PDB file of C-alpha atoms in Angstrom:
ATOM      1  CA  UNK G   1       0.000   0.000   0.000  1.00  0.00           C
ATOM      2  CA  UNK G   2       2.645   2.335   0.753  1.00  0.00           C
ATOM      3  CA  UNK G   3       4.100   1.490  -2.428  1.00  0.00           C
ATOM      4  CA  UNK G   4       1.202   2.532  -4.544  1.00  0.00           C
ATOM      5  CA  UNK G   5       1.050   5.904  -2.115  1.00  0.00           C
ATOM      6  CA  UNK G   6       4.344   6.862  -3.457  1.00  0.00           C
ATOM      7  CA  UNK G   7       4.183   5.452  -7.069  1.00  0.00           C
ATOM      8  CA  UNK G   8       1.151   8.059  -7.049  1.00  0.00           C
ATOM      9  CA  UNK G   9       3.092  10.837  -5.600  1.00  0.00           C
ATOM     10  CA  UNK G  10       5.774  10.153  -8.037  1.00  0.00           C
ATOM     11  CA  UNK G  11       3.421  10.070 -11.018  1.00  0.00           C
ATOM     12  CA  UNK G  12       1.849  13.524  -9.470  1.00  0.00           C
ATOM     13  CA  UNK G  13       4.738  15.500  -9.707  1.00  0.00           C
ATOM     14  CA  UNK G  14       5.906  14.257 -12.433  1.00  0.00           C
ATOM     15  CA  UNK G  15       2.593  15.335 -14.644  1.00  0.00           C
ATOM     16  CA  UNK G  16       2.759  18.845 -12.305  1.00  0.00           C
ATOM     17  CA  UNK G  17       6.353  19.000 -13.843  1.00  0.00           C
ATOM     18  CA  UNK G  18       5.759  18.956 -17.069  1.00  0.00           C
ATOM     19  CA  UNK G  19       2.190  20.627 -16.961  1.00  0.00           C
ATOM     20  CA  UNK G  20       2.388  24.298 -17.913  1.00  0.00           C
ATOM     21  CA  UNK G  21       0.264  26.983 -17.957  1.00  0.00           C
ATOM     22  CA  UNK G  22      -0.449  28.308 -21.495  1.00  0.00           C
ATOM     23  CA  UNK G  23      -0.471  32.077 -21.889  1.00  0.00           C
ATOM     24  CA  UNK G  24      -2.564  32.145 -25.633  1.00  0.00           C
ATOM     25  CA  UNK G  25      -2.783  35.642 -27.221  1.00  0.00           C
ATOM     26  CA  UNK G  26      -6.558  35.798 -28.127  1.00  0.00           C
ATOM     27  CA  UNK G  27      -8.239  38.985 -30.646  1.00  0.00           C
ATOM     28  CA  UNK G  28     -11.153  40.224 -28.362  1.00  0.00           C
ATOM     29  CA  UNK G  29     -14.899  38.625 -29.545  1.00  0.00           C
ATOM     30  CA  UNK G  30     -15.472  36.884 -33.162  1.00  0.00           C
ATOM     31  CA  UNK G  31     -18.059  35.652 -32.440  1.00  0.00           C
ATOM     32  CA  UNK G  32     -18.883  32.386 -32.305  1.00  0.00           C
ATOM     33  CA  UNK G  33     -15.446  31.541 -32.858  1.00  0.00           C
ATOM     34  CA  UNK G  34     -13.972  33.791 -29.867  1.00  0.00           C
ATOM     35  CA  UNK G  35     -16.741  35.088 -27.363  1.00  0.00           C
ATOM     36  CA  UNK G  36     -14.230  36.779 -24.776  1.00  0.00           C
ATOM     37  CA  UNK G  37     -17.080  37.400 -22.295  1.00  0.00           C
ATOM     38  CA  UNK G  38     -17.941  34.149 -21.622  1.00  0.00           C
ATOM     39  CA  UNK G  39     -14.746  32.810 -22.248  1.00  0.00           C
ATOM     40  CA  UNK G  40     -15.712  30.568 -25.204  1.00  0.00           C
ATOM     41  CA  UNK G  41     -16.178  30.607 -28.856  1.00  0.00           C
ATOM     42  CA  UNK G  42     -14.980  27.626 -31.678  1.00  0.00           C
ATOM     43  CA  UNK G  43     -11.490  28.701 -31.045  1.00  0.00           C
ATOM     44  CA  UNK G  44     -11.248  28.727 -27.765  1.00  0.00           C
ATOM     45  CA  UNK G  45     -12.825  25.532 -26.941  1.00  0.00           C
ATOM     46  CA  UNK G  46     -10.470  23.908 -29.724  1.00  0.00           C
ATOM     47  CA  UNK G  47      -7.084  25.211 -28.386  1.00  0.00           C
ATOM     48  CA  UNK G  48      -8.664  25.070 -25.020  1.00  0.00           C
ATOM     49  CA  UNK G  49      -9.389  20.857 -25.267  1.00  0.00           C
ATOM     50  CA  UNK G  50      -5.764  20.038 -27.597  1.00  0.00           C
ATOM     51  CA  UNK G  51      -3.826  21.585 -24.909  1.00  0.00           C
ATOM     52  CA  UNK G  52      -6.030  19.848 -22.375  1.00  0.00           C
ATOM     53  CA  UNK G  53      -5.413  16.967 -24.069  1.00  0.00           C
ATOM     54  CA  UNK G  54      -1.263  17.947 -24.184  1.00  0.00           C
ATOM     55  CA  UNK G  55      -1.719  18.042 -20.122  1.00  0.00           C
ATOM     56  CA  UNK G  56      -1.608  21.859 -20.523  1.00  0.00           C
ATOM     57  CA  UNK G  57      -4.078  24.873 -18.846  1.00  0.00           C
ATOM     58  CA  UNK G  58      -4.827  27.555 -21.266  1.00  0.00           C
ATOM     59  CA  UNK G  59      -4.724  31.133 -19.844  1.00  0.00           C
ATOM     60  CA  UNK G  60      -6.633  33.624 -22.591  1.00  0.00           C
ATOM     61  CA  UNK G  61      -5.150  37.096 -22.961  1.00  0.00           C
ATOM     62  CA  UNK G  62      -7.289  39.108 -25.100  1.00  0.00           C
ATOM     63  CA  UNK G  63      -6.347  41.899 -26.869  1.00  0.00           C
ATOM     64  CA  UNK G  64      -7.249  44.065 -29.901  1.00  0.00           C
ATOM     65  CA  UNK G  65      -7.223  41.584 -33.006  1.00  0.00           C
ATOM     66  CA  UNK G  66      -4.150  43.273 -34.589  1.00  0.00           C
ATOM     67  CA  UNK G  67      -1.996  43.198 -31.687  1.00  0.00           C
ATOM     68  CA  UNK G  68      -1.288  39.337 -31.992  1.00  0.00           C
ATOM     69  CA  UNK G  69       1.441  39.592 -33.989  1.00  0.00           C
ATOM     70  CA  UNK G  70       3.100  41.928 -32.135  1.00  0.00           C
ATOM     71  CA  UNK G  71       2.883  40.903 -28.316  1.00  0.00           C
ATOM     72  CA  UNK G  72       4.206  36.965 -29.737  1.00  0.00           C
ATOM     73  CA  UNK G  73       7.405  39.085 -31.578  1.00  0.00           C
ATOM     74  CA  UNK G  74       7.961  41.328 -28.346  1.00  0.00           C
ATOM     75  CA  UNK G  75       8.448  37.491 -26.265  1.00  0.00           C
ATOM     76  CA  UNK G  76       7.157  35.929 -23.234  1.00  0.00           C
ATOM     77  CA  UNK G  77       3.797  34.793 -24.565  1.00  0.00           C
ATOM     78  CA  UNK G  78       3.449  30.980 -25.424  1.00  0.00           C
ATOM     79  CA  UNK G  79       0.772  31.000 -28.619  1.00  0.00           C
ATOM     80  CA  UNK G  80      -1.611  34.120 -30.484  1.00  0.00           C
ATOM     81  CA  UNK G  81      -4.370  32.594 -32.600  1.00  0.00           C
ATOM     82  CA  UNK G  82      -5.789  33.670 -35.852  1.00  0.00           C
ATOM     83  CA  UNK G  83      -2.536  33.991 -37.463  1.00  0.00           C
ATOM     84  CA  UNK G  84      -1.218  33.676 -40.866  1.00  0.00           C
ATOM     85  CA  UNK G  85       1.843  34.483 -43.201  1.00  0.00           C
ATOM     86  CA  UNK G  86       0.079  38.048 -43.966  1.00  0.00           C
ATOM     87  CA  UNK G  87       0.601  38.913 -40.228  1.00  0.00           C
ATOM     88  CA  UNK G  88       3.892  39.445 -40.216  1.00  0.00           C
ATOM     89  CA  UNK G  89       4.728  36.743 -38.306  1.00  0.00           C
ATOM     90  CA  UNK G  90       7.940  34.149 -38.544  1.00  0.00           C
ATOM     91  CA  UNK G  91       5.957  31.473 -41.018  1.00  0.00           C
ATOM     92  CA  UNK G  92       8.227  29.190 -38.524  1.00  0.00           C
ATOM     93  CA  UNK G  93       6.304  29.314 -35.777  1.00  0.00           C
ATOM     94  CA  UNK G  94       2.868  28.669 -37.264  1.00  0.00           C
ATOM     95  CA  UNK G  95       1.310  25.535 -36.625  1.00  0.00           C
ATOM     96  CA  UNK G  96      -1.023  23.485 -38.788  1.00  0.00           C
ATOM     97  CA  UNK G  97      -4.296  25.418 -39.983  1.00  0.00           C
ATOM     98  CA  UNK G  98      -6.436  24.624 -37.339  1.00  0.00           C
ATOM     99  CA  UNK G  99      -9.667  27.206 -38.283  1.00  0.00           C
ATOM    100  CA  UNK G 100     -10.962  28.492 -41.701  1.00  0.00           C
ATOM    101  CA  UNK G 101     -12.706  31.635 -42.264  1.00  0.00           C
ATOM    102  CA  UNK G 102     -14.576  32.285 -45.484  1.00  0.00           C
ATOM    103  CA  UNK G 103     -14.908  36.405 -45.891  1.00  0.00           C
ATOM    104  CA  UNK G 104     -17.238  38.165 -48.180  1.00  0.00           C
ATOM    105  CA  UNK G 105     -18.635  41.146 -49.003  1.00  0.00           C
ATOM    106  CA  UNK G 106     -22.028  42.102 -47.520  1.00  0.00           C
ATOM    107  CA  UNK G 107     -24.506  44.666 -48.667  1.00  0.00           C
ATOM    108  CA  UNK G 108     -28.348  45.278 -47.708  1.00  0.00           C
ATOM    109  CA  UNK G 109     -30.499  43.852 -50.441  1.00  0.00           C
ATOM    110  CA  UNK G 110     -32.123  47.076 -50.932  1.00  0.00           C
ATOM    111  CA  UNK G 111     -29.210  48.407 -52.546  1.00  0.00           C
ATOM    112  CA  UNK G 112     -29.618  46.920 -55.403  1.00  0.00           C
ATOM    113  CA  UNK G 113     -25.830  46.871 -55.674  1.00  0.00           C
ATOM    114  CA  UNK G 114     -23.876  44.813 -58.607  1.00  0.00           C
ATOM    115  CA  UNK G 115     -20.528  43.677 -56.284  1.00  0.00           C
ATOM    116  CA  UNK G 116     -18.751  41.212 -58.342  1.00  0.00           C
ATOM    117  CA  UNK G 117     -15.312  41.609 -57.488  1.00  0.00           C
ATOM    118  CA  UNK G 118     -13.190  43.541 -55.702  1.00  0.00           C
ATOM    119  CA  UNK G 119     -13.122  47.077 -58.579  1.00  0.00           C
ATOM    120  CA  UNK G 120     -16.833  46.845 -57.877  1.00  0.00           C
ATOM    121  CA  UNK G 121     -16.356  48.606 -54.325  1.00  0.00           C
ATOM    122  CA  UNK G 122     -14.711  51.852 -55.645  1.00  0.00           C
ATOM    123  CA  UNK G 123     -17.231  54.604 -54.729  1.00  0.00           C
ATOM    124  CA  UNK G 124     -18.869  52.880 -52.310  1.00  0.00           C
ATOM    125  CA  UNK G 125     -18.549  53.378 -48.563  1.00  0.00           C
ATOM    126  CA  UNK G 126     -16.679  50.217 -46.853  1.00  0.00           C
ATOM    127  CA  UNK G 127     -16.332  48.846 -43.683  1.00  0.00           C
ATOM    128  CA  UNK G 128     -13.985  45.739 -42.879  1.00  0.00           C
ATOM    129  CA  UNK G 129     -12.197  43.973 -39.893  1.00  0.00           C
ATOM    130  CA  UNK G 130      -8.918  45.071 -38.168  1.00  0.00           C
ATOM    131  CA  UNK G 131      -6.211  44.220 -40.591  1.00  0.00           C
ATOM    132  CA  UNK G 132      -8.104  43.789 -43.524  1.00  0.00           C
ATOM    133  CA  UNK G 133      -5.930  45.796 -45.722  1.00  0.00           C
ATOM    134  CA  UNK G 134      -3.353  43.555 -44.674  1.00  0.00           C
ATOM    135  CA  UNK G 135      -4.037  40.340 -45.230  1.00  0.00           C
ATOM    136  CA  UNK G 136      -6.928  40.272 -47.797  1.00  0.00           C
ATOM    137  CA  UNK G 137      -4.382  40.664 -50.695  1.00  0.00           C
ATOM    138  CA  UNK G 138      -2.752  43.287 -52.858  1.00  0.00           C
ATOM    139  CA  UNK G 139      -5.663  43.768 -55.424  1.00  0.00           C
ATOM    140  CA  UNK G 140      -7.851  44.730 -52.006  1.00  0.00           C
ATOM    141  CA  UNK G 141      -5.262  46.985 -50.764  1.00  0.00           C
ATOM    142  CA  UNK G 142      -4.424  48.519 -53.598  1.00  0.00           C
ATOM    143  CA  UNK G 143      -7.960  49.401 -54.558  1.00  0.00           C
ATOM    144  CA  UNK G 144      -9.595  50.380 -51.101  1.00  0.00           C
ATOM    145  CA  UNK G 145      -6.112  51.656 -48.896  1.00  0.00           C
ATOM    146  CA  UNK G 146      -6.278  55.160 -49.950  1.00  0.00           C
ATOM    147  CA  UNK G 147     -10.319  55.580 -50.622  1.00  0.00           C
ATOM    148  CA  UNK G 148     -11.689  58.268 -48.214  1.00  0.00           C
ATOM    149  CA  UNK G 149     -14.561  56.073 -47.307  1.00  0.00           C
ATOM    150  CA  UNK G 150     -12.986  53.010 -46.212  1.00  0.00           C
ATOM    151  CA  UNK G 151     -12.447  52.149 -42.832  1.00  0.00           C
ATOM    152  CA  UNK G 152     -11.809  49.291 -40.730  1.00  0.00           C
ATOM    153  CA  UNK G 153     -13.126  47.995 -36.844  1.00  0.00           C
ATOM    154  CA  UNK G 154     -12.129  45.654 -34.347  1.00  0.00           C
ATOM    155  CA  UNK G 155     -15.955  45.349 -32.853  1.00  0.00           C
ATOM    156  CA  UNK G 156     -17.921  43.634 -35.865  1.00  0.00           C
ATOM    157  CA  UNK G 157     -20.684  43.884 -33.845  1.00  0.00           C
ATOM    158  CA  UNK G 158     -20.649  47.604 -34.576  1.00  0.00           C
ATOM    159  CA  UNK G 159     -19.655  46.866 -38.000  1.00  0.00           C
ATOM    160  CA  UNK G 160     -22.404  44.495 -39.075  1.00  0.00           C
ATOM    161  CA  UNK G 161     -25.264  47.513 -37.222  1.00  0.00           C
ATOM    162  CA  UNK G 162     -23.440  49.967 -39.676  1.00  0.00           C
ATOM    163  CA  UNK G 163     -24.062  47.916 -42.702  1.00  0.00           C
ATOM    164  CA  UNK G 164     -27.816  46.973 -41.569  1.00  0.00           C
ATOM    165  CA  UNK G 165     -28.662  50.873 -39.998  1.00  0.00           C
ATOM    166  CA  UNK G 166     -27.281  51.401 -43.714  1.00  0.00           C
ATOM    167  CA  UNK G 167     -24.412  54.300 -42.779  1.00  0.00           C
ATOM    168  CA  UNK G 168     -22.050  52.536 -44.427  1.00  0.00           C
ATOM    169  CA  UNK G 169     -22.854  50.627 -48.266  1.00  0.00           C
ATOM    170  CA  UNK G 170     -20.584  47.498 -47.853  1.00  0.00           C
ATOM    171  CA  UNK G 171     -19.180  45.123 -44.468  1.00  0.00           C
ATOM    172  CA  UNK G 172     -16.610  42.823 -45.522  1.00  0.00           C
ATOM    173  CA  UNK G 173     -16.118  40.429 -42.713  1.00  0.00           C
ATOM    174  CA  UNK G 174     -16.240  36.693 -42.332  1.00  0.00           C
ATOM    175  CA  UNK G 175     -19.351  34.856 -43.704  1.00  0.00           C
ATOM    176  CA  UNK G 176     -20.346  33.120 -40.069  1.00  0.00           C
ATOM    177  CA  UNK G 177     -19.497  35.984 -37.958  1.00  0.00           C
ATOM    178  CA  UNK G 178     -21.768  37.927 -39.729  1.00  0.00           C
ATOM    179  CA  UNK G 179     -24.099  35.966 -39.548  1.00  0.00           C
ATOM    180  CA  UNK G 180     -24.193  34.853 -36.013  1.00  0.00           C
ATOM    181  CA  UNK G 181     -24.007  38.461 -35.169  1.00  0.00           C
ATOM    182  CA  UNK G 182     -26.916  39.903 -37.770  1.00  0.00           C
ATOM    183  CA  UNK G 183     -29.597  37.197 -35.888  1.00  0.00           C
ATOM    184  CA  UNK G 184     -28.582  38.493 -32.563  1.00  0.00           C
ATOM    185  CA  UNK G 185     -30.520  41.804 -33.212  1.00  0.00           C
ATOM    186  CA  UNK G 186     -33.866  42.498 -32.856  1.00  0.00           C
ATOM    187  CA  UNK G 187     -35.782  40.954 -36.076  1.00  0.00           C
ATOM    188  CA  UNK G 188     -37.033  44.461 -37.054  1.00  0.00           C
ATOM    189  CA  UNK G 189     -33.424  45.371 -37.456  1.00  0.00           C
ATOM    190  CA  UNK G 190     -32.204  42.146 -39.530  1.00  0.00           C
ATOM    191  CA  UNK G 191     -32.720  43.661 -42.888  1.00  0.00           C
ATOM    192  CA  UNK G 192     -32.100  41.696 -45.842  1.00  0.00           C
ATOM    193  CA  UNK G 193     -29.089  41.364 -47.354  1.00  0.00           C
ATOM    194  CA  UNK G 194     -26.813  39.957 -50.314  1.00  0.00           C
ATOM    195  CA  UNK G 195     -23.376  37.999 -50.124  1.00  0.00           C
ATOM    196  CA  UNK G 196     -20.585  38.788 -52.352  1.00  0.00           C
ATOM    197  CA  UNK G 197     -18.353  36.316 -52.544  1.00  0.00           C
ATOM    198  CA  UNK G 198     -15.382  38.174 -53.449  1.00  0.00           C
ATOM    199  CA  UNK G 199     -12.713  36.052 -51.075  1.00  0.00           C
ATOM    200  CA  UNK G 200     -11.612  32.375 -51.644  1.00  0.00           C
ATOM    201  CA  UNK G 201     -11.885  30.323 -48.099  1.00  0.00           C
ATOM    202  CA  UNK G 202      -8.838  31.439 -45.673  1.00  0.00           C
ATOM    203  CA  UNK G 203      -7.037  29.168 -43.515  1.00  0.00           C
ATOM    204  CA  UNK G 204      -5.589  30.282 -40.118  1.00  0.00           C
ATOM    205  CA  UNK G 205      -3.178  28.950 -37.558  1.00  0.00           C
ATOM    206  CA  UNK G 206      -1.895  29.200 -33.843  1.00  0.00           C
ATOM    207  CA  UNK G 207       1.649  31.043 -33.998  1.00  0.00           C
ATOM    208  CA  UNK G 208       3.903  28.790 -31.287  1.00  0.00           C
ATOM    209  CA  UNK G 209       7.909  30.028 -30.987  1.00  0.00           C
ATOM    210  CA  UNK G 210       8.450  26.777 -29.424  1.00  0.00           C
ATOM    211  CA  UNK G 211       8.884  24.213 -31.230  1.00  0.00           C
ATOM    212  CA  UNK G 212       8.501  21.123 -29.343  1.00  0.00           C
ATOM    213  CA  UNK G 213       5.076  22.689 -28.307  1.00  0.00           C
ATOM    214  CA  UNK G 214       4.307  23.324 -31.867  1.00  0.00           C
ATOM    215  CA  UNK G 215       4.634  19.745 -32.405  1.00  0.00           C
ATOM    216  CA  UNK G 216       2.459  18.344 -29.699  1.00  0.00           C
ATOM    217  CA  UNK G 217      -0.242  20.656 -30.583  1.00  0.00           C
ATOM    218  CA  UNK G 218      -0.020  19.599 -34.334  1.00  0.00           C
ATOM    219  CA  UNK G 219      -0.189  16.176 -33.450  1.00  0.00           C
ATOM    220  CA  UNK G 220      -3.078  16.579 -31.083  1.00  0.00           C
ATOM    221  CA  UNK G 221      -5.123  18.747 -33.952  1.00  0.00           C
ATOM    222  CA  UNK G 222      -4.776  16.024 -36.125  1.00  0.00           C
ATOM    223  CA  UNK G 223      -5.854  13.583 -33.917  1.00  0.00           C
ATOM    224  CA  UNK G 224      -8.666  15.662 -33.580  1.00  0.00           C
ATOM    225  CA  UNK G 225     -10.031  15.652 -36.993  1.00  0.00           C
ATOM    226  CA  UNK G 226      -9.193  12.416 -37.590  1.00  0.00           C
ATOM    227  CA  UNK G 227     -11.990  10.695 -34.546  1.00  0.00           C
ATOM    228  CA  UNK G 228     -14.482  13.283 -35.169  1.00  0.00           C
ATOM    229  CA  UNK G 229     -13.970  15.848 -31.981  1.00  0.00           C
ATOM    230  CA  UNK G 230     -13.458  18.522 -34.394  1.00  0.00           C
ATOM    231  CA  UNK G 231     -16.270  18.656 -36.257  1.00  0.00           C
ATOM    232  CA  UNK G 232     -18.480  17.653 -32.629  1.00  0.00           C
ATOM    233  CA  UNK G 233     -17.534  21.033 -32.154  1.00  0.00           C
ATOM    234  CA  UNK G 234     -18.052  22.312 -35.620  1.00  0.00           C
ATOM    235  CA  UNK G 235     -21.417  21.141 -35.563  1.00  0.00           C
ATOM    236  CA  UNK G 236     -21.789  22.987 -31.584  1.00  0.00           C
ATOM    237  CA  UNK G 237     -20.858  26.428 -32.311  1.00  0.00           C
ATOM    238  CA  UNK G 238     -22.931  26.417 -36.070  1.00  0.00           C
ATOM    239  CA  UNK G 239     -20.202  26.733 -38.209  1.00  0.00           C
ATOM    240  CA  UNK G 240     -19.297  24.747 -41.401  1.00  0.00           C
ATOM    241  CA  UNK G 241     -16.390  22.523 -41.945  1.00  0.00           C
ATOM    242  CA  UNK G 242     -14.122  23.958 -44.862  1.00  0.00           C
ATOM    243  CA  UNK G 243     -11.773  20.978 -44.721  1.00  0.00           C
ATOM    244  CA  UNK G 244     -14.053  18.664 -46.596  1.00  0.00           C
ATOM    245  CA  UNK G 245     -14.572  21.294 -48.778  1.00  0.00           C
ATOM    246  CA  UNK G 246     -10.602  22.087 -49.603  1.00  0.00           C
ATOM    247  CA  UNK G 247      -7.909  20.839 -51.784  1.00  0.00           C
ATOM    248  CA  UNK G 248      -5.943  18.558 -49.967  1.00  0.00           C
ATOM    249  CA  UNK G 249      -3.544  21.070 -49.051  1.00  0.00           C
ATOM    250  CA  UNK G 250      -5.924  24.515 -49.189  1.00  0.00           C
ATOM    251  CA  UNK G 251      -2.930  27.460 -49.487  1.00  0.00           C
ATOM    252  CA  UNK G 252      -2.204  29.751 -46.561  1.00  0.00           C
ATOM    253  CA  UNK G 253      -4.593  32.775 -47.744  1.00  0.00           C
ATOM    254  CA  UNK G 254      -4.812  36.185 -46.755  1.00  0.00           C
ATOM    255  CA  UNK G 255      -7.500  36.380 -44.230  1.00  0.00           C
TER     256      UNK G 255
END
């Protein structure tokens, strides 16, 4: 009996040794894939269950979406999410894509307005997401960078109440965040509106400078998808699975 006492102990310590706790840079609310107020969101509950899984705790710092990049190249945080080549980051330290966003263009039906690609937004007001002139390609930054009435917001809450209130003509934002966000509001206020699907499907990853971590957690995120717990959660938060609907190996796209 004492035996098995200490063989416990032993076995204790030794998981408390090599458990960590894992400081993850986190953009404030996308909903539903990061819902910082409830501490939840696709996203989170991924990372949150593959470190879990690694015999890691995950401690969410959230900050303003385009400050990722730049608190993981300053040091001392262990992983930002929602990162890809276009964030100036060290492509080294990305992991496997582990989310997919598909952005478009939104407009209120009663517009009437012909958006067929990206040219098609000259003269019309635009709002997008933080970043967007970043790392939704050179044709979209070279078109909309210097227009007067182009803008972009962290809080797409406020950005998809702007498109629908109809002070701004355009919202370009991910498909299921707007969404999700648009059938929050009162029905009155859910006018109806037209997708333009000017942007192919983006994949994103975790940014990890270390690389044995990296490893673990690609490992574990393949596991993942392989026995189903992915898309379990896929199916939980709404949100479509853009894997089955890739290439093989769908390219590292700007948002």
């Amino acid at each position: 009996m004492h035996y098995i006492v200490v063989l416990f102990f032993i076995l204790f310590c030794s998981h408390a040794a090599f458990a960590k706790q894992i400081e993850v840079v986190v953009g404030w609310t996308k909903p539903p894939y990061v819902i910082s107020e409830e501490d939840s969101g696709f996203e989170l509950e991924l990372v949150r269950a593959i470190l879990l899984e690694m015999g890691h705790d995950m401690s969410p710092i959230y900050v303003p979406f385009g400050r990722t990049a730049s608190m993981l190249k300053k040091g001392g945080m262990d992983m930002g999410l929602t990162l890809n080549p276009g964030h100036e980051i060290d492509p080294a330290m990305l992991t496997d894509a582990y989310v997919y966003y598909q952005n478009v263009a939104v407009s209120r039906t009663d517009r009437n307005f012909e958006i067929n690609e990206i040219q098609d937004l000259v003269g019309h007001s635009v709002i997008a997401f933080q970043t967007a002139i970043s790392v939704l390609g050179e044709e979209f930054k070279n078109t909309l960078a210097h227009q007067k009435n182009y803008m972009e917001l962290a809080q797409q809450d406020r950005q998809v109440s702007l498109l629908l209130l109809g002070s701004v003509d355009v919202a370009v934002l991910d498909r299921n965040i707007f969404q999700y966000v648009k059938h929050q509001l009162p029905v009155e206020k859910q006018h109806n509106t037209t997708i333009h699907e000017l942007f192919p499907v983006s994949s994103y990853s975790a940014a990890i400078p270390d690389d044995q971590l990296r490893r673990q957690f690609n490992k574990v995120l393949a596991q993942f998808i392989k026995d189903g717990r992915y898309q379990s959660l896929l199916d939980e938060f709404g949100l479509f699975n853009f894997i089955e609907a890739l290439p093989s190996e769908p390219a590292q796209n700007p948002n």
